[in-house]
Coordinates of C-alpha atoms in Angstrom, one line a residue:
Chain H
X124 CA -34.3 -15.9 -12.5
X125 CA -37.0 -18.3 -11.0
X126 CA -39.0 -16.9 -8.0
X127 CA -38.4 -19.9 -5.4
X128 CA -41.9 -20.3 -3.0
X129 CA -41.2 -19.2 0.3
X130 CA -43.5 -21.5 3.1
X131 CA -42.8 -18.9 5.9
X132 CA -45.3 -16.1 5.4
X133 CA -43.1 -13.0 7.0
X134 CA -40.2 -14.2 4.6
X135 CA -43.0 -14.2 1.7
X136 CA -43.9 -10.5 2.7
X137 CA -40.3 -9.1 2.8
X138 CA -39.6 -10.8 -0.2
X139 CA -42.6 -9.4 -2.1
X140 CA -41.4 -5.9 -1.0
X141 CA -37.8 -6.2 -1.1
X142 CA -36.6 -9.4 -2.7
X143 CA -33.6 -10.1 -0.7
X144 CA -34.3 -13.8 0.0
X145 CA -35.1 -14.1 -3.7
X146 CA -31.6 -12.9 -4.7
X147 CA -29.9 -15.0 -2.0
X148 CA -31.6 -18.1 -3.2
X149 CA -30.3 -17.0 -6.3
X150 CA -26.8 -16.0 -6.0
X151 CA -26.2 -18.9 -3.2
X152 CA -28.0 -22.1 -4.2
X153 CA -29.0 -22.0 -8.0
X154 CA -25.7 -19.9 -8.5
X155 CA -23.8 -22.7 -10.8
X156 CA -20.5 -23.1 -9.2
X157 CA -17.9 -25.3 -11.4
X158 CA -17.7 -28.6 -9.4
X159 CA -13.9 -29.7 -9.3
X160 CA -12.9 -26.5 -7.7
X161 CA -10.0 -27.0 -5.7
X162 CA -9.0 -25.7 -2.0
X163 CA -7.2 -22.5 -3.5
X164 CA -10.9 -21.7 -3.9
X165 CA -11.4 -20.8 -0.7
X166 CA -9.4 -17.8 -0.2
X167 CA -11.8 -15.4 -1.7
X168 CA -14.7 -16.0 0.9
X169 CA -11.7 -16.3 3.3
X170 CA -10.5 -13.0 2.6
X171 CA -13.7 -11.6 3.0
X172 CA -14.2 -13.0 6.8
X173 CA -10.9 -11.7 7.4
X174 CA -12.1 -8.2 6.8
X175 CA -15.4 -8.5 8.8
X176 CA -12.5 -9.7 11.2
X177 CA -10.7 -6.8 10.7
X178 CA -13.6 -4.5 10.7
X179 CA -15.3 -5.7 14.0
X180 CA -11.8 -5.9 15.9
X181 CA -10.7 -2.2 14.7
X182 CA -14.1 -0.6 16.0
X183 CA -13.6 -2.0 19.6
X184 CA -10.1 -0.7 19.6
X185 CA -11.3 2.9 18.3
X186 CA -13.7 3.1 21.7
X187 CA -10.2 2.9 23.6
X188 CA -7.4 4.4 21.3
X189 CA -6.3 8.1 21.6
X190 CA -5.5 9.7 18.3
X191 CA -3.2 12.3 20.1
X192 CA 0.9 11.9 19.9
X193 CA 1.1 12.7 23.7
X194 CA -1.1 9.7 24.4
X195 CA -1.3 7.3 21.3
X196 CA 1.2 5.1 22.5
X197 CA 0.0 4.7 26.1
X198 CA -3.4 4.1 25.1
X199 CA -2.0 1.3 23.3
X200 CA -0.2 0.3 26.5
X201 CA -3.8 0.7 28.1
X202 CA -5.8 -1.5 25.9
X203 CA -2.9 -4.3 26.1
X204 CA -2.7 -3.7 30.0
X205 CA -6.1 -2.3 31.7
X206 CA -8.8 -2.7 29.4
X207 CA -10.9 -6.4 29.4
X208 CA -9.3 -8.5 27.0
X209 CA -8.0 -5.5 24.8
X210 CA -4.8 -7.6 24.3
X211 CA -6.6 -10.2 22.5
X212 CA -8.6 -8.1 20.7
X213 CA -5.2 -5.9 19.6
X214 CA -3.3 -8.7 19.2
X215 CA -6.0 -10.2 17.0
X216 CA -6.2 -6.6 14.7
X217 CA -2.4 -6.6 14.6
X218 CA -2.2 -10.1 13.3
X219 CA -5.1 -10.1 11.4
X220 CA -3.6 -7.5 9.1
X221 CA -0.8 -10.2 8.6
X222 CA -3.1 -13.2 7.6
X223 CA -5.4 -10.6 5.4
X224 CA -2.4 -10.3 3.2
X225 CA -1.6 -14.1 3.7
X226 CA -4.7 -15.1 2.2
X227 CA -5.0 -12.2 -0.3
X228 CA -1.7 -13.1 -1.5
X229 CA -2.4 -16.8 -1.8
X230 CA -5.7 -15.7 -3.8
X231 CA -3.8 -13.6 -6.0
X232 CA -0.9 -16.4 -6.9
X233 CA -3.9 -18.6 -7.5
X234 CA -5.8 -16.4 -10.0
X235 CA -2.4 -15.7 -11.9
X236 CA -2.0 -19.9 -11.9
X237 CA -5.0 -20.8 -13.1
X238 CA -5.6 -17.5 -15.6
X239 CA -8.7 -16.1 -14.0
X240 CA -7.4 -12.7 -15.0
X241 CA -8.4 -13.6 -18.4
X242 CA -11.4 -12.8 -20.4
X243 CA -14.1 -12.4 -19.2
X244 CA -13.1 -11.9 -16.0
X245 CA -10.7 -8.8 -16.8
X246 CA -12.6 -6.4 -14.5
X247 CA -13.3 -9.0 -12.0
X248 CA -9.2 -8.9 -11.7
X249 CA -8.5 -5.4 -11.9
X250 CA -11.2 -4.8 -9.1
X251 CA -9.1 -7.0 -7.1
X252 CA -5.8 -5.3 -7.7
X253 CA -7.8 -1.7 -6.2
X254 CA -9.0 -3.9 -3.3
X255 CA -4.7 -4.2 -2.8
X256 CA -4.0 -0.9 -3.5
X257 CA -6.9 0.0 -0.9
X258 CA -6.1 -2.8 1.8
X259 CA -1.9 -1.2 1.7
X260 CA -2.8 2.0 2.2
X261 CA -4.9 0.9 5.1
X262 CA -2.3 -1.2 6.7
X263 CA 0.2 1.6 6.1
X264 CA -1.3 4.0 8.1
X265 CA -3.0 1.7 11.1
X266 CA 0.6 0.6 11.5
X267 CA 1.1 4.3 12.3
X268 CA -1.4 4.1 15.1
X269 CA 0.3 3.2 18.4
X270 CA 3.1 5.9 17.7
X271 CA 6.1 3.7 18.3
X272 CA 9.3 4.1 16.5
X273 CA 8.7 2.0 13.4
X274 CA 5.1 3.9 13.3
X275 CA 7.0 7.1 12.8
X276 CA 9.8 6.8 10.7
X277 CA 7.6 3.9 8.5
X278 CA 5.3 6.8 7.8
X279 CA 8.4 9.5 7.7
X280 CA 9.7 7.2 4.9
X281 CA 6.3 6.2 3.4
X282 CA 5.1 9.7 3.2
X283 CA 8.6 11.0 1.7
X284 CA 8.1 9.2 -1.3
X285 CA 6.1 11.6 -3.0
X286 CA 8.8 13.9 -2.5
X287 CA 10.8 12.1 -5.1
X288 CA 7.9 13.9 -7.5
X289 CA 9.3 16.8 -9.4
X290 CA 7.9 20.4 -8.5
X291 CA 4.7 19.5 -6.6
X292 CA 6.8 16.8 -4.8
X293 CA 7.4 19.1 -1.3
X294 CA 3.8 20.5 -1.5
X295 CA 2.6 17.3 -1.5
X296 CA 4.4 16.0 1.2
X297 CA 3.9 19.3 3.5
X298 CA 0.2 18.9 2.5
X299 CA -0.4 15.0 3.3
X300 CA 1.3 15.9 6.7
X301 CA -0.4 18.7 7.3
X302 CA 3.0 20.5 8.7
X303 CA 6.4 20.6 8.6
X304 CA 7.0 16.5 9.5
X305 CA 4.5 13.5 10.7
X306 CA 3.2 15.1 13.3
X307 CA -0.2 15.1 15.2
X308 CA -1.9 16.5 12.4
X309 CA -0.8 13.6 10.2
X310 CA -1.7 11.5 13.2
X311 CA -5.4 12.5 13.3
X312 CA -5.6 12.1 9.5
X313 CA -4.2 8.2 9.3
X314 CA -6.7 7.8 12.2
X315 CA -9.5 9.3 10.1
X316 CA -8.6 7.4 7.2
X317 CA -8.1 4.0 8.7
X318 CA -11.5 4.4 9.8
X319 CA -12.6 4.8 6.3
X320 CA -10.6 2.8 3.8
X321 CA -11.9 -0.8 5.3
X322 CA -15.4 0.8 4.3
X323 CA -14.3 1.5 0.7
X324 CA -12.7 -1.8 0.3
X325 CA -15.9 -3.3 1.7
X326 CA -17.7 -1.3 -1.6
X327 CA -15.5 -2.9 -4.0
X328 CA -15.2 -6.0 -2.6
X329 CA -19.3 -6.1 -3.4
X330 CA -18.3 -4.4 -7.3
X331 CA -15.7 -7.8 -7.0
X332 CA -18.2 -10.1 -6.0
X333 CA -20.8 -8.7 -9.0
X334 CA -18.4 -9.1 -11.5
X335 CA -17.9 -12.4 -10.1
X336 CA -21.1 -13.7 -10.7
X337 CA -21.6 -12.3 -14.1
X338 CA -19.3 -15.0 -15.5
X339 CA -19.3 -17.4 -12.2
X340 CA -15.6 -18.7 -10.9
X341 CA -13.2 -19.6 -13.0
X342 CA -11.7 -23.7 -12.0
X343 CA -8.8 -25.5 -12.1
X344 CA -9.0 -26.5 -15.6
X345 CA -9.8 -23.2 -16.5
X346 CA -12.0 -24.0 -19.5
X347 CA -15.4 -22.8 -19.2
X348 CA -18.6 -24.3 -18.2
X349 CA -20.1 -26.1 -21.3
X350 CA -23.1 -27.9 -19.3
X351 CA -25.1 -28.7 -16.5
X352 CA -23.1 -31.4 -15.4
X353 CA -20.1 -29.5 -14.9
X354 CA -21.3 -27.6 -12.0
X355 CA -22.7 -28.1 -8.5
X356 CA -24.9 -25.5 -6.4
X357 CA -22.6 -23.0 -4.1
X358 CA -24.8 -24.3 -1.7
X359 CA -24.7 -26.4 0.4
X360 CA -21.6 -27.6 -1.4
X361 CA -19.0 -24.8 -1.2
X362 CA -20.8 -23.1 2.0
X363 CA -19.7 -26.6 3.6
X364 CA -16.0 -26.5 2.0
X365 CA -15.5 -22.7 2.7
X366 CA -16.8 -23.4 6.3
X367 CA -14.1 -26.0 6.5
X368 CA -11.1 -24.0 5.5
X369 CA -12.4 -21.4 7.4
X370 CA -11.9 -23.6 10.4
X371 CA -8.3 -24.6 9.4
X372 CA -7.6 -20.9 8.9
X373 CA -9.1 -19.8 12.5
X374 CA -6.6 -22.7 14.2
X375 CA -3.3 -21.4 12.6
X376 CA -4.8 -17.7 13.0
X377 CA -5.8 -18.4 17.1
X378 CA -2.8 -20.2 17.6
X379 CA -0.4 -17.4 16.4
X380 CA -2.4 -15.0 18.5
X381 CA -1.9 -17.5 21.0
X382 CA 1.3 -18.3 21.1
X383 CA 3.7 -15.7 19.2
X384 CA 1.5 -12.6 18.6
X385 CA 4.6 -10.2 18.2
X386 CA 6.2 -12.6 15.4
X387 CA 5.5 -10.7 12.8
X388 CA 5.9 -7.2 14.4
X389 CA 9.5 -5.3 15.3
X390 CA 10.3 -4.9 18.6
X391 CA 11.4 -1.3 18.1
X392 CA 7.3 -0.6 17.5
X393 CA 7.4 -0.6 21.8
X394 CA 9.2 2.0 21.8
X395 CA 7.3 5.5 21.5
X396 CA 7.8 7.5 18.7
X397 CA 10.7 10.1 18.6
X398 CA 11.2 12.4 16.4
X399 CA 14.8 12.8 16.6
X400 CA 16.5 9.7 16.2
X401 CA 15.8 6.9 14.0
X402 CA 16.3 3.7 14.0
X403 CA 19.2 1.9 13.1
X404 CA 17.5 -0.3 10.3
X405 CA 14.0 0.7 9.1
X406 CA 11.9 -2.1 7.6
X407 CA 8.0 -2.2 6.7
X408 CA 5.9 -4.8 7.6
X409 CA 6.6 -8.2 5.9
X410 CA 3.7 -7.6 3.1
X411 CA 5.9 -4.9 2.1
X412 CA 9.3 -6.2 1.7
X413 CA 9.1 -7.1 -1.7
X414 CA 7.6 -3.5 -2.9
X415 CA 10.3 -2.0 -0.6
X416 CA 13.1 -4.1 -2.2
X417 CA 12.3 -2.9 -5.6
X418 CA 12.2 1.0 -4.6
X419 CA 16.1 0.4 -2.7
X420 CA 17.2 -1.7 -5.5
X421 CA 16.8 1.6 -8.4
X422 CA 19.7 3.8 -7.0
X423 CA 17.9 6.9 -8.3
X424 CA 15.3 8.5 -5.7
X425 CA 12.3 9.4 -8.1
X426 CA 12.6 6.0 -10.3
X427 CA 13.3 3.9 -7.3
X428 CA 9.4 5.6 -6.2
X429 CA 8.3 4.9 -9.5
X430 CA 9.2 1.4 -9.9
X431 CA 7.7 0.6 -6.6
X432 CA 4.5 1.7 -8.1
X433 CA 4.6 0.3 -11.4
X434 CA 5.4 -3.4 -9.9
X435 CA 1.8 -2.9 -8.5
X436 CA 0.5 -0.5 -12.0
X437 CA 1.7 -3.6 -14.3
X438 CA -0.8 -6.3 -12.5
X439 CA -3.6 -4.0 -14.1
X440 CA -2.8 -4.5 -17.2
X441 CA -2.1 -8.2 -16.5
X442 CA -5.1 -9.2 -18.8
X443 CA -3.8 -7.5 -22.2
X444 CA -0.2 -8.8 -21.5
X445 CA -0.6 -12.4 -21.2
X446 CA -1.5 -13.3 -24.7
X447 CA -2.2 -16.7 -24.2
X448 CA -5.8 -17.9 -24.6
X449 CA -5.3 -20.7 -22.6
X450 CA -6.0 -20.1 -19.1
X451 CA -4.5 -22.6 -16.8
X452 CA -0.9 -23.4 -16.1
X453 CA -2.0 -27.0 -16.2
X454 CA -1.9 -26.8 -19.9
X455 CA 0.7 -24.6 -20.4
X456 CA 4.1 -26.3 -20.0
X457 CA 6.8 -23.7 -20.3
X458 CA 4.3 -20.8 -18.2
X459 CA 3.8 -23.4 -15.4
X460 CA 7.4 -23.2 -14.9
X461 CA 7.8 -19.3 -15.4
X462 CA 4.8 -19.4 -12.8
X463 CA 7.0 -20.9 -10.2
X464 CA 10.3 -18.9 -10.9
X465 CA 8.0 -15.8 -10.6
X466 CA 7.0 -17.0 -7.8
X467 CA 10.1 -17.1 -6.1
X468 CA 11.3 -14.1 -7.4
X469 CA 9.0 -12.4 -5.3
X470 CA 10.0 -14.2 -2.5
X471 CA 13.3 -13.5 -3.0
X472 CA 12.5 -9.5 -3.2
X473 CA 10.7 -10.1 -0.1
X474 CA 13.7 -11.4 1.6
X475 CA 16.1 -8.4 0.1
X476 CA 13.7 -6.1 1.8
X477 CA 14.4 -7.2 5.4
X478 CA 17.8 -7.1 4.6
X479 CA 20.3 -4.2 4.8
X480 CA 20.6 -2.0 1.7
X481 CA 24.5 -3.3 1.2
X482 CA 25.7 -6.0 -0.8
X483 CA 25.2 -8.2 -2.1
X484 CA 21.4 -7.1 -1.3
X485 CA 21.7 -4.6 -3.5
X486 CA 22.8 -6.2 -6.8
X487 CA 20.4 -9.4 -5.6
X488 CA 18.0 -6.9 -5.3
X489 CA 18.6 -5.2 -8.6
X490 CA 18.3 -8.6 -10.7
X491 CA 14.9 -9.7 -9.1
X492 CA 13.6 -6.4 -9.7
X493 CA 14.6 -6.6 -13.5
X494 CA 13.1 -10.3 -13.9
X495 CA 9.5 -8.8 -11.9
X496 CA 9.2 -6.9 -14.9
X497 CA 10.8 -9.3 -17.3
X498 CA 8.4 -11.7 -16.2
X499 CA 5.3 -9.4 -16.7
X500 CA 6.5 -7.1 -19.8
X501 CA 8.7 -9.4 -21.7
X502 CA 7.8 -13.4 -20.8
X503 CA 4.1 -13.2 -20.3
X504 CA 3.5 -11.6 -24.1
X505 CA 6.2 -14.0 -26.0
X506 CA 5.3 -17.1 -24.4
X507 CA 1.6 -16.3 -26.0
X508 CA 2.9 -16.5 -29.7
X509 CA 5.6 -18.8 -28.7
X510 CA 4.2 -21.7 -26.3
X511 CA 2.3 -24.9 -27.5
X512 CA -0.1 -25.7 -25.3
X513 CA -1.5 -29.4 -24.1
X514 CA -4.6 -30.3 -25.2
X515 CA -7.4 -29.0 -23.2
X516 CA -10.1 -31.3 -21.9
X517 CA -13.5 -31.1 -23.8
X518 CA -15.6 -30.0 -20.1
X519 CA -14.7 -30.1 -16.9
X520 CA -16.9 -33.7 -16.2
X521 CA -15.2 -35.0 -19.4
X522 CA -16.7 -36.4 -22.2
X523 CA -18.8 -34.4 -25.2
X524 CA -19.3 -31.1 -24.0
X525 CA -22.9 -31.2 -25.8
X526 CA -24.5 -33.5 -23.6
X527 CA -24.9 -34.6 -20.1
X528 CA -23.9 -38.0 -19.7
X529 CA -26.6 -39.8 -17.7
X530 CA -23.8 -41.7 -16.5
X531 CA -21.8 -38.5 -15.3
X532 CA -24.5 -37.4 -13.4
X533 CA -24.8 -40.7 -11.4
X534 CA -21.7 -40.5 -10.1
X535 CA -22.1 -37.1 -8.5
Chain Y
X223 CA -44.5 5.8 -27.2
X224 CA -45.6 8.3 -25.9
X225 CA -43.1 10.7 -26.8
X226 CA -42.9 10.3 -30.1
X227 CA -44.2 13.8 -30.6
X228 CA -40.8 15.2 -29.0
X229 CA -38.6 13.1 -30.7
X230 CA -39.8 14.5 -33.8
X231 CA -39.7 17.9 -32.6
X232 CA -36.0 17.3 -31.5
X233 CA -34.9 15.5 -34.8
X234 CA -36.4 18.3 -37.3
X235 CA -35.2 21.5 -35.3
X236 CA -31.6 22.2 -35.8
X237 CA -31.6 25.3 -34.3
X238 CA -33.6 23.8 -31.1
X239 CA -30.9 21.3 -31.0
X240 CA -27.6 23.2 -31.3
X241 CA -29.3 25.5 -28.5
X242 CA -30.1 22.7 -26.1
X243 CA -26.6 21.2 -26.6
X244 CA -24.9 24.6 -25.8
X245 CA -27.3 24.6 -22.4
X246 CA -26.1 21.2 -21.6
X247 CA -22.4 22.6 -22.3
X248 CA -22.8 25.1 -20.3
X249 CA -24.8 23.7 -17.4
X250 CA -21.6 20.5 -17.1
X251 CA -19.0 23.2 -17.1
X252 CA -20.6 25.4 -14.2
X253 CA -21.2 22.3 -12.4
X254 CA -17.5 21.3 -12.7
X255 CA -16.7 24.7 -11.7
X256 CA -18.6 24.8 -8.6
X257 CA -17.9 21.2 -7.2
X258 CA -14.4 22.3 -7.9
X259 CA -14.9 25.2 -5.6
X260 CA -16.6 23.4 -3.0
X261 CA -13.5 20.7 -2.9
X262 CA -11.0 23.4 -2.9
X263 CA -11.4 24.0 1.3
X264 CA -11.5 20.6 2.3
X265 CA -8.5 20.0 0.2
X266 CA -6.5 23.1 1.9
X267 CA -7.8 22.1 5.5
X268 CA -5.1 19.3 5.5
X269 CA -2.8 21.8 4.5
X270 CA -0.2 23.2 7.9
X271 CA -2.6 25.3 9.7
X272 CA -2.2 28.9 11.1
X273 CA -0.8 27.6 14.5
X274 CA 1.9 25.1 13.2
X275 CA 2.8 27.8 10.9
X276 CA 3.5 30.2 14.0
X277 CA 5.8 28.6 15.2
X278 CA 8.3 28.6 13.2
X279 CA 11.1 30.1 14.6
X280 CA 13.2 29.7 17.4
X281 CA 16.0 31.0 19.0
X282 CA 19.5 28.9 20.1
X283 CA 22.5 30.0 22.1
X284 CA 26.1 28.7 20.8
X285 CA 27.6 29.9 23.4
X286 CA 27.9 25.8 25.5
X287 CA 29.0 24.6 22.0
X288 CA 32.4 23.7 21.7
X289 CA 34.7 23.4 19.0
X290 CA 34.2 19.5 17.3
X291 CA 31.0 19.4 18.9
X292 CA 27.4 19.2 17.5
X293 CA 24.0 19.9 19.4
X294 CA 20.6 19.1 17.7
X295 CA 17.9 22.0 18.1
X296 CA 14.2 21.1 17.6
X297 CA 12.8 23.2 14.8
X298 CA 9.7 22.6 12.9
X299 CA 9.1 19.5 14.3
X300 CA 12.6 18.5 12.8
X301 CA 16.2 18.2 14.4
X302 CA 18.5 21.1 13.3
X303 CA 22.2 20.5 13.3
X304 CA 24.3 22.7 15.0
X305 CA 28.1 22.0 14.4
X306 CA 31.3 23.9 15.8
X307 CA 33.6 22.8 13.0
X308 CA 37.4 22.4 13.7
X309 CA 39.7 23.7 11.4
X310 CA 40.5 20.4 10.0
X311 CA 37.0 19.7 8.9
X312 CA 36.5 23.4 7.8
X313 CA 39.8 22.6 5.3
X314 CA 38.3 19.2 4.4
X315 CA 35.1 21.0 2.9
X316 CA 37.0 23.3 1.3
X317 CA 39.2 21.1 -0.6
X318 CA 36.9 18.8 -2.7
X319 CA 36.2 20.7 -6.1
X320 CA 32.9 21.8 -6.2
X321 CA 32.3 20.1 -9.7
X322 CA 33.0 16.9 -8.7
X323 CA 30.0 16.7 -6.2
X324 CA 26.7 15.2 -6.5
X325 CA 24.6 18.4 -5.5
X326 CA 27.3 21.1 -6.1
X327 CA 27.6 24.0 -3.7
X328 CA 30.6 25.2 -2.3
X329 CA 31.2 25.1 1.7
X330 CA 31.3 29.3 1.6
X331 CA 27.3 29.2 0.6
X332 CA 26.4 27.4 3.3
X333 CA 27.8 29.3 6.5
X334 CA 27.6 32.8 7.2
X335 CA 30.5 35.3 6.4
X336 CA 33.2 35.1 8.8
X337 CA 31.5 32.5 11.1
X338 CA 33.1 29.3 9.2
X339 CA 33.2 27.3 12.4
X340 CA 29.5 27.0 12.4
X341 CA 27.5 24.7 10.3
X342 CA 23.7 24.5 10.7
X343 CA 21.4 21.9 9.0
X344 CA 18.2 20.4 8.9
X345 CA 19.2 17.1 10.1
X346 CA 16.4 15.0 7.6
X347 CA 18.1 13.4 5.2
X348 CA 17.2 14.4 1.6
X349 CA 16.0 10.7 0.6
X350 CA 13.3 9.4 2.6
X351 CA 13.3 12.0 5.8
X352 CA 15.4 9.7 8.4
X353 CA 17.7 11.3 10.8
X354 CA 21.6 10.9 9.6
X355 CA 23.9 10.0 12.5
X356 CA 27.0 11.7 13.2
X357 CA 25.9 14.0 16.0
X358 CA 27.2 12.2 19.0
X359 CA 30.5 11.2 19.5
X360 CA 30.3 7.7 19.2
X361 CA 28.4 7.7 16.3
X362 CA 29.1 6.5 12.9
X363 CA 29.9 9.7 11.0
X364 CA 30.1 8.0 7.3
X365 CA 33.3 7.7 5.0
X366 CA 33.4 12.1 4.3
X367 CA 33.9 12.5 8.0
X368 CA 29.8 14.8 8.2
X369 CA 27.1 12.2 9.0
X370 CA 25.8 9.1 7.5
X371 CA 22.0 7.9 7.4
X372 CA 21.9 4.4 8.3
X373 CA 18.7 4.1 6.6
X374 CA 19.7 3.6 3.0
X375 CA 23.2 4.5 3.2
X376 CA 23.9 8.3 2.5
X377 CA 26.8 9.6 2.9
X378 CA 27.6 13.6 4.1
X379 CA 30.8 15.4 4.6
X380 CA 31.7 18.0 6.8
X381 CA 29.6 20.5 4.8
X382 CA 26.4 18.5 5.4
X383 CA 27.0 17.9 1.2
X384 CA 25.8 14.5 -0.4
X385 CA 28.6 12.7 -1.1
X386 CA 27.6 8.8 -1.8
X387 CA 24.3 7.2 -1.7
X388 CA 20.7 7.6 -2.8
X389 CA 20.0 11.1 -1.7
X390 CA 19.4 13.4 -4.6
X391 CA 20.2 16.5 -2.4
X392 CA 23.0 18.3 0.1
X393 CA 21.7 18.8 3.9
X394 CA 19.6 22.2 3.6
X395 CA 20.7 25.1 5.4
X396 CA 18.1 26.3 7.5
X397 CA 16.9 30.3 7.0
X398 CA 19.0 31.8 10.4
X399 CA 21.1 34.9 11.3
X400 CA 23.4 35.9 14.1
X401 CA 21.4 38.1 16.4
X402 CA 25.0 38.2 18.3
X403 CA 28.3 36.3 18.1
X404 CA 26.6 33.6 20.5
X405 CA 22.7 33.8 19.4
X406 CA 20.9 32.8 16.2
X407 CA 17.5 32.8 15.5
X408 CA 16.5 29.8 13.3
X409 CA 13.1 30.4 10.8

């Protein structure tokens, strides 16, 4: 790391004692980034920004929220009606959760398409899956807080998943509830954990970034950086591109908050929780639907729960299931097809999850579940052995990988 | 290196090395036990509190319940279904061979002796905890005339036993006793 010369004496004084300016210079300005990143590489920084939006809006909401079964629903209604801009802050937080998952799911499918999980980025990918799991837990507990009908029954169904475990299941569920059902103790602990987990996510994000900066970003060609001409500094080139993407994102986000703030929610959650009446059709938030479909596809309680958790667990070992040394789907003609089939399968599962547990949806979700696992456990390992990849380019900027062609540099 | 003398001492003295390993293991084990002991109160604090456990029994009057009618009471934050069954419902529950059931249990074992018409159940689906329909007159009662869980489609019969769907077990019968002919204590 070459330490830059700072002209500002205060910056110089601070940097000598705490080298944050050197670090920022190193990680942002010097940090070499492949010059061919497309717009799918915007979603990582976008996810970080949405996390920030969620933490800030959440802290403000917590100032007016009451975590008690008799007051929670009314305190949320008070935020909506009486607190200055409370409606706006709550809609930002509510829709922010959905947009967080949209951004992260695109970010993950980007990783799947371009093989970003392959060596040497396996830990980077695994940390990402950990972040997704923490997000799911946080989103689930946050959804319980308004204490509407969907909050209550969503919490009941999800906590009951653990009762499927043999012998210890019942004890675990009672322990999770702090009682004999979802009740005040449950609401209180969910609020406590809902406030805690985003900071845990932020911690894992820092590890995710540290792992990213070790080997740098993957790129659409999926080949390594061979020479200086393959890269450009992160700042200002990608800071400005990320900012442009953020502008587009915020335009869509604000449009939804302004014109369709309840589009992704359920009307039943505006009915206060009633422990004696289950809504006729319980559906989780849209971002859980594919996993919910997998849960319901298996007719056995324990194996349904195990299949649902396995659907996420399989992502942890993905870097070792995909045996192909080629990263990008651009150069893997067969994987290219299976990638899109897999994406369609995930969307189909999501659709099945929203449908009632009747035929033909049960059968369709069973087939889609089987395909989901086949993709990871059969198709990917076999493709690694038999697929003939297309010839890779020699380097990102073309030409010989050994030398920096002056012509290529001039073209930048 | 300033610690040459220390290294020499360490590598040549086997007795000392064994003793050091033992101390290392013993310290680690004590630390682990201590940490586990310190963590337990925090874990146990999340189990039901004393006041929650104290609210564990209710008394219910059966006098106003007509034949064929069902009434729901709240016990431990959960619904308890009390159904005064008709003769036809009792006969239906007893007609099915016990061996054919998903969770085999005879109707006799699910009611008190001589009180065949009174069925008392915890009204929580054994699949994922929804409240089955079938308590109100207009409710869907499922294919076996008992209860139907709308969440994932479990059907219960007139004895509250699981007959079809993903639920693994019958609706449980809570601990209860008859105080008088028209008064029961649940819990």
